[in-house]
Amino acid sequence: MALLQIAEPGQSTKPHEHRFAVGIDLGTTNSLVATVRSGVNETLPDEKGEHLLPSIVRYLPDHEVVVGQQARLSAVDDPHNTIVSVKRLMGRGVVDIKTLGKQLPYEFADTDSSVPRIKTCAGNKSAIEVSAEILKALKLRSEQTLGNEIVGAVITVPAYFDDAQRQATKDAARLANINVLRLLNEPTAAAVAYGLDSGQEGVIAVYDLGGGTFDISILRLNKGVFEVLATGGDSALGGDDFDHAIAEWIVQEAGVSVDAIDASTSRLLMQKACAAKEALAEVEQIDIDIKTDVFSWTGSLHREQFNQLVDPLIKKTLMSCRRALRDADIEPDDIIDVVMVGGSTRTLRVRELVGDFFQRPPLVSIDPDKVVALGASTQANALAGNDPDGEMLLMDVIPLSLGIETMGGLAEKIIQRNTPIPVTRAQDFTTYKDGQTAMAIHVVQGERELVADCRSLARFELRGFPPHVAGAARIRVTFQVDADGLLSVTAKEEMSAVEAHVEVKPSYGLSDSEIEGMLRDSMEHAMDDKDARSLREQQVEADRVVEALDAALVDDGDELLEAGEKELILQARAALVVSRNSATDAQQIKQAMEQLEKASSAYVARRMNTSVQKSMAGHKVEEFSSEESDK
Ligand code: ADP
Ligand code: MG
């Protein structure tokens, strides 16, 4: 399997000349920039000493743009011009935004372009432009701190980001006038920060619990290569849910009716809950004091009570871990290291339960907010040529299975999800009808058995191959996914070498929650799907039998059949058609098919005889004798 090299040719440089390169963690909630200077890898603070830059951009009417903490303060008062969580929109098409859009406060401009634009007082802005503002702020911060231009940046992206999302991230960097040395997967960056790339070979889990999202990645380190074995998680689970659980507990303890809680009370409750949660990382018990127009309450939250509140949420993350391990075909005790990322991993209960699950204490010595940026910076430093040993290899995986539609609307998987890329897989298919000279190829992505439940990626046709008897043609369909995740499909009729080819972008426009949902569906419907598949197969089989019978009847039905016999066959045929269209399980169709076979068995035998006679007509018996004697 080919590997991707991180070190680019021609990027090494003369000794003694330090070229500043930075690592950027472009996060949903917060972003950071880090660099290696005087041999020390560190994140860079703003003039107030803050390392985290809130990923929030506010547009003002005079074309001024405010990024970070100052923009955050206006999020409540000026929601239409203050863009938060823009990362969720990166690489998304207009159609995807329409579904996401209901949860977003922004208005989207009507546009003919495939890229959606948010209406602001400074004009319509795409997610790429908004992200570029965050990147510009970080670039400015680095150049001011370092007193030097930067030669480039390594920017991190989630491991499950598809091609469109990665491309959008690169475009944002280009707008910000940043030379992208490499896009790096976030979990890989975290592992690099712990120096695991030069350590023991083995499988590593990266557990990333942030404010609103959870990601689990299973990586294999092999000869300095990080292979992503599996990714999973929950795009709607994080520290915010911990806050919710505490807020609900307070309301209950205070004996207030939930209906009495208005928006501003709820905001205050969440703030108090969040502060209590963060404090409990340091202390056993925390006093809470709430005064609102609706109610007043004082009490204290003990760690034990807190643990009870958040345990169900942490267990949910462990279920995702279990699924990712299963996808990777790995047992929890095969994991040699667990890397903790994200602010919520400061919660001690999270560390405890994650440690129990993987049967080893997780790595927590590096600040979980900074670990991704620090890993990116290590890579950036190597790519800029400052570290002669800093070469690294990387691999990625396919997030959802790729396949094609076969008869009866069934999806045949050609490349299973989580297969490392680049990869090439081929499968042979055959024709369904006698004399078929063309074949429609429908490329789909998803885990379900029926095409209707999968995502359609592309359609094309293979035409002009010579006619064969049904089932005799060999059509080889080859799926090739390159290192950037781009899929191309080739179909070739083997005997005539007629070929057709199409390039598709897999998972373009699939949202994480869609991917999540598709995976969940496939679990829930595994049994239904199996039944549905065998029903469809039986229906296809029934169609084939009816079609063959009809062709035969036209051919020699009148010659070979007596009137009564033909009637019985037609009755059985009608019964089969009814069953094929109305049966809810495969067995019923099978029985109808057996009835038809019985009714037509004498006719079939007669046909065989005449066909043998016909094909022997004009030949001498000796021509056939050698074959006969072989039997
Ligand atoms: P994201 O990856 O979504 O940008 P972060 O990794 O920055 O998010 O994590 C933010 C979350 O971490 C918030 O829910 C915050 O309350 C939580 N957090 C920060 N410090 C602590 C702490 N000491 N204990 C528990 N949770 C914390
Ligand atoms: Mg994060």
XYZ file of C-alpha atoms and ligand atoms in Angstrom:
659
model
C 0.000 0.000 0.000
C 1.332 3.376 -0.986
C 1.965 5.869 1.780
C 1.724 9.619 1.785
C 4.778 11.503 2.684
C 4.462 14.581 4.821
C 7.867 16.031 4.110
C 7.642 17.766 0.765
C 10.593 17.680 -1.590
C 12.470 20.963 -1.741
C 11.261 22.133 1.614
C 14.404 21.371 3.500
C 16.611 24.394 3.936
C 20.096 25.546 4.820
C 21.287 24.930 8.365
C 21.308 27.799 10.916
C 18.484 29.592 9.179
C 15.390 29.083 11.329
C 12.217 29.387 9.363
C 9.196 30.055 11.540
C 6.300 27.794 10.812
C 3.203 27.488 12.945
C 0.677 24.849 13.869
C -2.948 25.977 13.885
C -5.805 24.212 15.636
C -8.800 25.702 13.818
C -11.489 24.616 16.281
C -15.269 24.812 16.396
C -15.302 26.746 19.669
C -11.695 27.876 20.087
C -8.629 28.171 17.869
C -4.947 28.243 18.778
C -1.590 28.822 17.171
C 1.706 27.305 18.297
C 5.309 27.400 17.146
C 8.724 25.994 18.008
C 11.192 28.751 18.960
C 14.562 28.273 20.587
C 13.781 24.593 20.698
C 10.621 25.086 22.785
C 7.189 24.235 21.435
C 4.533 26.581 22.802
C 1.189 28.136 22.003
C 1.233 31.887 21.430
C -0.888 34.243 23.583
C -2.555 37.500 22.517
C -1.570 40.835 24.085
C -3.797 40.045 27.090
C -2.058 36.725 27.661
C -4.966 34.590 26.338
C -3.930 31.522 24.348
C -7.400 30.441 23.225
C -8.976 32.537 20.493
C -12.768 32.005 20.487
C -13.690 30.964 16.911
C -16.181 33.800 16.616
C -16.267 36.494 13.921
C -18.346 39.669 14.065
C -18.950 41.841 11.015
C -19.565 45.568 11.516
C -21.230 47.905 8.992
C -18.032 49.891 8.361
C -16.359 46.671 7.124
C -14.451 46.311 10.339
C -14.130 42.693 11.448
C -13.771 41.650 15.088
C -12.508 38.174 15.957
C -12.348 36.288 19.257
C -13.301 37.284 22.786
C -14.585 40.705 21.760
C -16.824 39.159 19.116
C -18.099 36.638 21.657
C -19.497 39.439 23.809
C -21.750 40.526 20.940
C -23.060 37.058 20.093
C -26.220 37.605 22.137
C -26.949 41.204 21.066
C -26.007 40.931 17.415
C -26.526 37.288 16.454
C -27.013 37.922 12.722
C -23.617 39.530 12.252
C -21.746 37.402 14.782
C -20.804 34.046 13.345
C -20.085 31.157 15.742
C -19.212 27.497 15.054
C -18.506 28.229 11.388
C -16.474 25.006 11.194
C -19.746 23.101 11.061
C -20.507 24.829 7.728
C -17.148 24.241 6.033
C -17.389 22.338 2.774
C -21.156 22.149 2.946
C -23.412 22.736 -0.047
C -26.594 24.803 -0.215
C -28.744 21.702 0.227
C -26.860 20.614 3.367
C -27.140 24.071 4.878
C -30.885 24.044 4.389
C -31.121 21.126 6.800
C -28.486 22.507 9.183
C -29.868 26.016 8.793
C -32.905 25.503 10.984
C -30.655 25.280 14.032
C -28.606 28.320 13.007
C -29.523 31.927 13.772
C -28.181 33.255 10.457
C -29.982 34.114 7.298
C -28.569 32.679 4.115
C -28.491 34.659 0.890
C -30.220 33.301 -2.213
C -27.444 32.300 -4.525
C -26.764 30.391 -7.717
C -23.384 29.343 -6.421
C -22.940 25.947 -4.802
C -21.357 27.663 -1.789
C -23.885 29.058 0.699
C -23.416 32.601 1.985
C -24.496 34.118 5.284
C -26.183 37.546 5.073
C -24.342 40.098 7.225
C -24.293 43.881 7.400
C -20.938 43.735 5.599
C -22.278 41.672 2.715
C -22.794 37.967 2.102
C -20.054 35.785 3.604
C -19.185 32.158 2.918
C -17.912 29.843 5.674
C -14.523 29.946 3.940
C -14.331 33.745 4.288
C -15.384 33.607 7.944
C -12.738 30.961 8.717
C -10.185 33.069 6.850
C -10.810 35.891 9.365
C -9.938 33.553 12.242
C -6.804 32.411 10.420
C -5.797 36.021 9.655
C -6.065 36.881 13.361
C -3.828 33.931 14.270
C -1.329 34.777 11.543
C -1.133 38.372 12.761
C -0.679 37.157 16.335
C 2.214 34.882 15.306
C 4.002 37.506 13.241
C 3.663 40.104 15.972
C 4.940 37.695 18.624
C 7.767 36.278 16.539
C 8.721 39.558 14.857
C 9.091 37.573 11.697
C 7.104 36.368 8.714
C 5.960 32.776 8.916
C 6.861 30.435 6.060
C 3.755 28.374 6.432
C 1.340 26.523 8.662
C 0.109 23.051 9.441
C -3.635 23.302 10.004
C -5.534 20.531 11.752
C -8.885 19.085 10.654
C -11.079 16.331 12.142
C -10.107 12.876 10.905
C -13.580 12.389 9.427
C -13.466 15.594 7.330
C -14.240 14.736 3.719
C -12.521 16.093 0.646
C -14.804 19.112 0.329
C -14.287 20.101 3.963
C -10.507 19.780 3.658
C -10.537 21.757 0.431
C -12.599 24.499 2.087
C -10.075 24.683 4.941
C -7.239 25.067 2.427
C -9.167 27.782 0.593
C -9.661 29.692 3.852
C -5.906 29.588 4.432
C -5.302 30.875 0.925
C -7.657 33.805 1.582
C -5.727 34.524 4.771
C -2.523 34.466 2.750
C -1.133 31.481 4.641
C 0.998 28.883 2.922
C -0.459 25.513 3.951
C 2.382 23.066 4.541
C -0.080 20.300 5.301
C -3.521 19.568 6.655
C -3.117 17.195 9.590
C -5.749 15.086 11.327
C -6.484 16.396 14.834
C -6.005 13.042 16.614
C -2.714 12.499 14.814
C -1.538 15.939 15.919
C -2.427 15.084 19.528
C -0.464 11.827 19.331
C 2.497 13.683 17.823
C 2.407 16.199 20.711
C 2.970 13.305 23.126
C 5.874 12.143 21.006
C 4.102 8.865 20.316
C 5.328 8.987 16.710
C 8.837 8.124 17.837
C 7.786 5.754 20.600
C 6.577 2.199 20.796
C 4.724 0.756 17.808
C 1.098 -0.086 18.464
C -2.480 1.098 18.536
C -3.390 4.446 20.116
C -6.806 5.848 21.033
C -7.395 9.598 20.913
C -10.383 10.634 23.058
C -11.483 14.214 22.292
C -14.336 15.627 24.377
C -14.886 19.340 23.747
C -17.760 21.706 24.419
C -20.277 20.332 21.951
C -18.650 17.412 20.192
C -17.047 14.082 20.957
C -14.549 12.370 18.660
C -12.803 9.056 19.123
C -10.021 7.989 16.764
C -8.138 4.730 16.711
C -4.673 5.119 15.179
C -2.035 2.524 14.462
C 1.553 3.583 14.657
C 3.750 1.435 12.485
C 7.306 2.378 11.474
C 6.628 6.065 12.051
C 3.359 5.891 10.103
C 0.040 6.851 11.636
C -2.747 4.868 10.110
C -6.292 5.913 11.057
C -7.967 2.572 11.784
C -11.340 4.015 12.708
C -13.094 7.201 13.705
C -16.353 7.694 15.549
C -18.090 9.937 18.000
C -21.092 12.135 18.490
C -21.398 15.581 16.901
C -23.894 16.638 19.581
C -22.301 15.543 22.861
C -19.869 17.501 25.009
C -19.233 19.642 28.068
C -22.361 21.693 27.351
C -24.397 18.587 28.137
C -22.618 18.296 31.500
C -23.718 21.879 32.197
C -27.290 21.003 31.227
C -27.339 18.040 33.590
C -26.168 20.219 36.485
C -28.653 22.992 35.623
C -31.515 20.486 35.616
C -30.368 19.143 38.971
C -30.354 22.668 40.440
C -33.876 23.332 39.165
C -35.021 20.080 40.736
C -33.264 20.774 44.058
C -34.748 24.272 44.133
C -38.194 22.827 43.522
C -38.892 25.232 40.675
C -41.199 24.323 37.808
C -39.294 24.006 34.533
C -41.973 26.124 32.815
C -41.049 29.065 35.024
C -37.495 29.189 33.641
C -37.176 31.926 31.022
C -34.315 32.443 28.594
C -32.206 34.719 30.768
C -32.642 32.536 33.872
C -31.647 29.546 31.798
C -28.500 31.356 30.573
C -27.527 32.218 34.124
C -28.185 28.658 35.270
C -25.933 27.328 32.533
C -23.160 29.753 33.488
C -23.366 28.739 37.146
C -23.456 25.069 36.209
C -20.416 25.424 33.967
C -18.439 27.246 36.669
C -19.350 24.553 39.225
C -18.310 21.789 36.817
C -14.940 23.382 36.083
C -14.283 23.956 39.783
C -14.994 20.307 40.582
C -11.889 19.363 38.614
C -9.945 20.884 41.525
C -12.156 20.605 44.610
C -14.360 17.889 46.176
C -17.374 20.090 46.676
C -18.549 23.468 45.397
C -21.070 25.960 46.742
C -23.616 27.318 44.305
C -25.497 30.525 44.881
C -28.242 31.589 42.493
C -30.408 34.670 42.599
C -32.815 35.301 39.748
C -36.170 36.987 39.265
C -37.747 33.563 39.176
C -36.099 31.900 42.197
C -33.193 31.988 44.606
C -31.265 28.975 45.770
C -28.083 28.175 47.627
C -26.665 24.724 47.933
C -23.600 22.714 47.193
C -22.683 20.137 44.618
C -20.461 17.273 45.716
C -18.259 15.442 43.247
C -20.116 12.216 43.923
C -23.444 13.799 42.972
C -21.816 15.391 39.922
C -20.451 11.995 38.870
C -23.927 10.506 39.038
C -25.216 13.306 36.814
C -22.587 12.942 34.119
C -22.042 9.174 34.173
C -24.739 8.466 31.561
C -23.135 11.039 29.233
C -19.645 9.601 29.695
C -21.011 6.094 29.120
C -22.428 7.324 25.818
C -18.922 8.313 24.731
C -17.664 4.866 25.758
C -20.269 3.258 23.522
C -18.803 5.210 20.600
C -15.360 3.998 21.702
C -16.556 0.408 21.691
C -17.974 0.819 18.205
C -14.765 2.394 16.896
C -12.745 -0.464 18.398
C -15.027 -2.963 16.743
C -14.648 -1.168 13.416
C -10.889 -1.265 13.853
C -11.110 -4.932 14.905
C -9.231 -4.114 18.113
C -9.782 -5.141 21.750
C -9.550 -2.445 24.453
C -6.407 -4.048 25.890
C -4.644 -3.883 22.499
C -4.463 -0.107 22.999
C -1.029 0.961 24.235
C -1.864 4.619 24.891
C -4.947 6.777 25.306
C -4.486 10.473 24.497
C -6.899 12.930 26.109
C -7.914 16.026 24.113
C -10.502 18.776 24.733
C -11.476 20.846 27.767
C -14.001 18.332 29.072
C -11.330 15.714 29.663
C -10.345 17.836 32.680
C -13.366 16.334 34.429
C -11.799 13.699 36.681
C -14.698 11.286 36.250
C -14.061 11.285 32.490
C -10.430 10.305 33.060
C -11.466 7.617 35.530
C -14.081 5.928 33.331
C -11.959 6.218 30.188
C -9.068 4.655 32.130
C -11.326 1.792 33.279
C -12.586 1.218 29.767
C -9.164 1.041 28.128
C -7.617 -0.598 31.213
C -4.820 1.986 31.484
C -4.449 5.525 32.793
C -4.940 8.021 29.953
C -2.266 10.586 29.016
C -3.199 13.939 30.534
C 0.125 15.696 31.132
C -0.248 18.110 28.200
C -2.966 20.770 28.452
C -5.931 19.173 26.631
C -6.792 22.523 25.000
C -3.337 22.950 23.521
C -2.311 19.427 22.629
C -3.601 19.541 19.023
C -1.956 22.898 18.228
C 1.329 21.710 19.766
C 1.357 18.562 17.645
C 0.616 20.614 14.531
C 3.475 22.933 15.428
C 5.905 20.014 15.771
C 4.922 18.930 12.278
C 5.144 22.457 10.896
C 8.627 22.830 12.308
C 9.696 19.602 10.634
C 8.108 20.531 7.317
C 9.800 23.931 7.347
C 13.074 22.049 7.414
C 14.083 22.869 10.971
C 14.075 19.273 12.103
C 16.113 16.905 9.943
C 14.442 13.798 11.420
C 10.971 15.201 11.148
C 9.632 13.107 8.350
C 6.336 11.436 8.903
C 3.949 9.287 6.979
C 0.213 9.398 7.213
C -2.813 7.480 6.128
C -6.519 8.066 6.187
C -9.712 5.993 5.998
C -13.008 5.967 4.091
C -15.797 7.108 6.441
C -18.655 5.149 4.769
C -18.700 2.076 2.525
C -18.663 2.535 -1.246
C -20.516 0.231 -3.591
C -22.781 -0.121 -6.592
C -26.430 -0.878 -7.151
C -27.255 -4.400 -8.272
C -30.547 -5.936 -9.463
C -33.506 -5.268 -7.224
C -32.130 -2.035 -5.777
C -29.560 -3.751 -3.586
C -26.292 -2.082 -2.633
C -23.231 -4.250 -3.148
C -20.321 -2.898 -1.118
C -17.012 -2.820 -2.939
C -14.919 -0.905 -0.409
C -15.922 -1.288 3.246
C -15.912 1.756 5.505
C -12.741 2.431 7.475
C -10.591 0.922 4.745
C -7.320 2.872 4.707
C -6.704 4.913 1.556
C -5.327 4.940 -1.045
C -7.017 1.709 -2.063
C -8.118 -0.144 -5.190
C -10.768 -2.873 -5.136
C -12.396 -4.694 -8.023
C -15.416 -6.941 -8.249
C -16.920 -8.884 -11.145
C -20.539 -8.544 -12.131
C -22.543 -10.184 -14.866
C -25.472 -9.425 -17.136
C -29.042 -10.139 -16.208
C -30.608 -10.673 -19.601
C -29.703 -12.582 -22.741
C -28.170 -10.339 -25.370
C -27.573 -7.452 -22.989
C -25.017 -5.008 -24.479
C -25.103 -2.187 -21.952
C -25.040 -1.896 -18.216
C -25.966 1.016 -15.951
C -23.575 1.584 -13.059
C -24.909 3.444 -10.044
C -22.267 4.310 -7.425
C -23.584 4.604 -3.865
C -22.215 5.237 -0.389
C -23.608 4.027 2.920
C -23.988 1.054 5.236
C -27.533 -0.055 4.421
C -28.490 -3.012 2.234
C -30.983 -1.172 0.027
C -29.868 1.511 -2.418
C -32.825 3.668 -1.409
C -31.280 3.997 2.063
C -27.805 4.904 0.791
C -26.404 8.107 -0.692
C -26.243 8.247 -4.486
C -22.830 9.447 -5.716
C -22.788 8.974 -9.484
C -24.341 7.130 -12.411
C -22.775 6.093 -15.694
C -23.204 3.500 -18.426
C -21.019 0.882 -19.964
C -22.198 0.487 -23.577
C -21.428 -1.459 -26.682
C -20.065 -4.738 -25.399
C -20.938 -7.872 -27.404
C -24.150 -9.718 -26.497
C -23.854 -12.821 -24.332
C -26.232 -15.236 -22.707
C -27.425 -13.865 -19.331
C -24.799 -14.501 -16.714
C -21.971 -15.142 -19.181
C -20.536 -11.628 -19.559
C -17.826 -10.598 -17.066
C -17.958 -6.950 -16.125
C -15.165 -5.912 -13.838
C -15.950 -2.822 -11.765
C -12.896 -1.214 -10.180
C -13.078 1.356 -7.384
C -10.001 3.437 -6.823
C -9.723 5.970 -4.008
C -6.625 8.131 -4.109
C -4.726 9.676 -1.211
C -6.955 12.764 -1.181
C -10.088 10.666 -0.855
C -11.175 11.092 -4.466
C -12.973 8.092 -5.934
C -12.807 6.993 -9.545
C -14.778 4.065 -10.894
C -13.971 2.021 -13.978
C -16.171 -0.643 -15.535
C -14.753 -2.976 -18.149
C -16.279 -5.849 -20.077
C -13.483 -8.387 -19.924
C -13.889 -10.162 -23.261
C -14.303 -7.095 -25.465
C -12.323 -4.691 -23.267
C -15.065 -2.070 -23.652
C -14.454 0.393 -20.824
C -16.210 3.273 -19.087
C -14.887 5.550 -16.397
C -16.183 8.189 -14.010
C -14.660 10.262 -11.241
C -16.727 11.010 -8.179
C -16.160 12.753 -4.898
C -17.137 10.410 -2.114
C -19.056 11.779 0.856
C -19.273 15.249 -0.683
C -21.927 17.092 1.231
C -22.502 14.375 3.823
C -22.814 15.961 7.236
C -21.263 14.267 10.275
C -24.669 13.816 11.770
C -25.802 12.265 8.502
C -22.860 9.889 8.677
C -23.730 9.246 12.329
C -27.365 8.727 11.446
C -26.532 6.400 8.583
C -24.355 4.275 10.852
C -27.003 4.190 13.545
C -29.660 3.222 11.022
C -27.568 0.354 9.755
C -27.223 -1.016 13.295
C -30.904 -0.648 14.079
C -32.004 -2.042 10.763
C -29.492 -4.835 10.436
C -32.226 -7.490 10.843
C -34.832 -5.687 8.737
C -32.217 -5.182 6.087
C -31.351 -8.861 5.947
C -35.021 -9.747 5.465
C -35.448 -6.962 2.934
C -32.418 -8.230 1.057
C -33.641 -11.808 0.776
C -37.107 -10.583 -0.246
C -35.550 -8.457 -2.990
C -33.369 -11.316 -4.147
C -36.397 -13.598 -4.351
C -38.311 -10.951 -6.307
C -35.463 -10.659 -8.784
C -35.394 -14.444 -9.064
C -39.159 -14.506 -9.702
C -38.834 -11.875 -12.428
C -36.130 -13.922 -14.075
C -38.284 -17.090 -14.055
C -41.357 -15.277 -15.417
C -39.300 -13.621 -18.124
C -37.703 -16.913 -19.171
C -41.090 -18.629 -19.218
C -42.662 -15.890 -21.343
C -39.803 -16.079 -23.830
C -40.167 -19.849 -24.018
C -43.934 -19.682 -24.524
C -43.502 -17.289 -27.436
C -40.825 -19.546 -28.849
C -42.438 -22.952 -28.766
C -45.383 -22.845 -26.385
C -47.895 -23.584 -29.098
C -45.863 -26.451 -30.533
C -45.018 -28.208 -27.296
C -47.956 -27.587 -24.971
C -51.372 -29.122 -24.752
C -54.208 -26.742 -23.980
C -54.880 -27.936 -20.395
C -51.202 -27.972 -19.577
C -50.701 -24.417 -20.782
C -53.603 -23.253 -18.662
C -52.068 -24.761 -15.498
C -48.732 -23.109 -16.247
C -50.369 -19.734 -16.811
C -52.276 -20.069 -13.547
C -49.074 -20.805 -11.637
C -47.389 -17.920 -13.447
C -50.165 -15.546 -12.403
C -49.935 -16.764 -8.795
C -46.193 -16.142 -8.812
C -46.615 -12.602 -10.156
C -49.162 -11.829 -7.443
C -46.898 -13.256 -4.787
C -43.880 -11.407 -6.189
C -45.719 -8.098 -5.902
C -47.445 -8.588 -2.570
C -45.431 -11.032 -0.484
C -43.759 -9.606 2.620
C -41.285 -12.414 3.019
C -39.110 -14.342 0.637
C -40.524 -17.728 1.577
C -43.947 -16.988 0.054
C -42.423 -16.140 -3.314
C -40.252 -19.203 -3.138
C -43.303 -21.425 -2.692
C -45.097 -19.830 -5.652
C -41.977 -20.368 -7.697
C -41.873 -24.034 -6.777
C -45.514 -24.379 -7.867
C -44.681 -22.880 -11.240
C -41.665 -25.130 -11.624
C -43.848 -28.144 -10.886
C -46.528 -27.084 -13.380
C -43.977 -26.536 -16.107
C -41.586 -29.417 -15.453
C -42.892 -31.616 -18.266
C -42.787 -28.684 -20.670
C -39.234 -27.838 -19.650
C -38.146 -31.438 -20.237
C -39.738 -31.413 -23.684
C -37.993 -28.126 -24.540
C -34.655 -29.548 -23.576
C -35.135 -32.524 -25.833
C -36.127 -30.455 -28.825
C -33.291 -28.035 -28.200
C -30.770 -30.865 -28.113
C -32.286 -32.283 -31.291
C -32.132 -28.883 -32.992
C -28.527 -28.308 -32.104
C -27.571 -31.768 -33.280
C -29.444 -31.390 -36.544
C -27.053 -31.387 -39.473
C -24.197 -32.800 -37.392
C -22.963 -36.325 -37.309
C -23.406 -38.213 -34.065
C -19.629 -38.830 -33.890
C -19.002 -35.097 -33.408
C -20.739 -35.339 -30.070
C -19.509 -38.692 -28.964
C -16.211 -37.538 -27.487
C -18.006 -35.105 -25.207
C -20.498 -37.735 -24.263
C -17.794 -40.236 -23.387
C -16.133 -37.673 -21.098
C -19.108 -37.700 -18.821
P -14.141 22.499 21.442
O -13.276 21.344 21.047
O -15.599 22.240 21.238
O -13.654 23.786 20.849
P -12.826 22.654 24.033
O -11.916 21.521 23.806
O -12.259 24.029 24.096
O -14.051 22.651 23.036
O -13.621 22.340 25.392
C -14.588 23.191 25.914
C -15.313 22.480 27.037
O -14.372 22.146 28.070
C -16.374 23.346 27.686
O -17.575 22.597 27.874
C -15.758 23.671 29.033
O -16.737 23.892 30.059
C -14.970 22.424 29.320
N -13.966 22.635 30.369
C -12.980 23.570 30.412
N -12.309 23.492 31.583
C -12.880 22.481 32.296
C -12.639 21.897 33.582
N -11.707 22.361 34.392
N -13.425 20.851 33.966
C -14.398 20.390 33.163
N -14.677 20.887 31.949
C -13.922 21.927 31.518
Mg -11.500 20.638 20.143
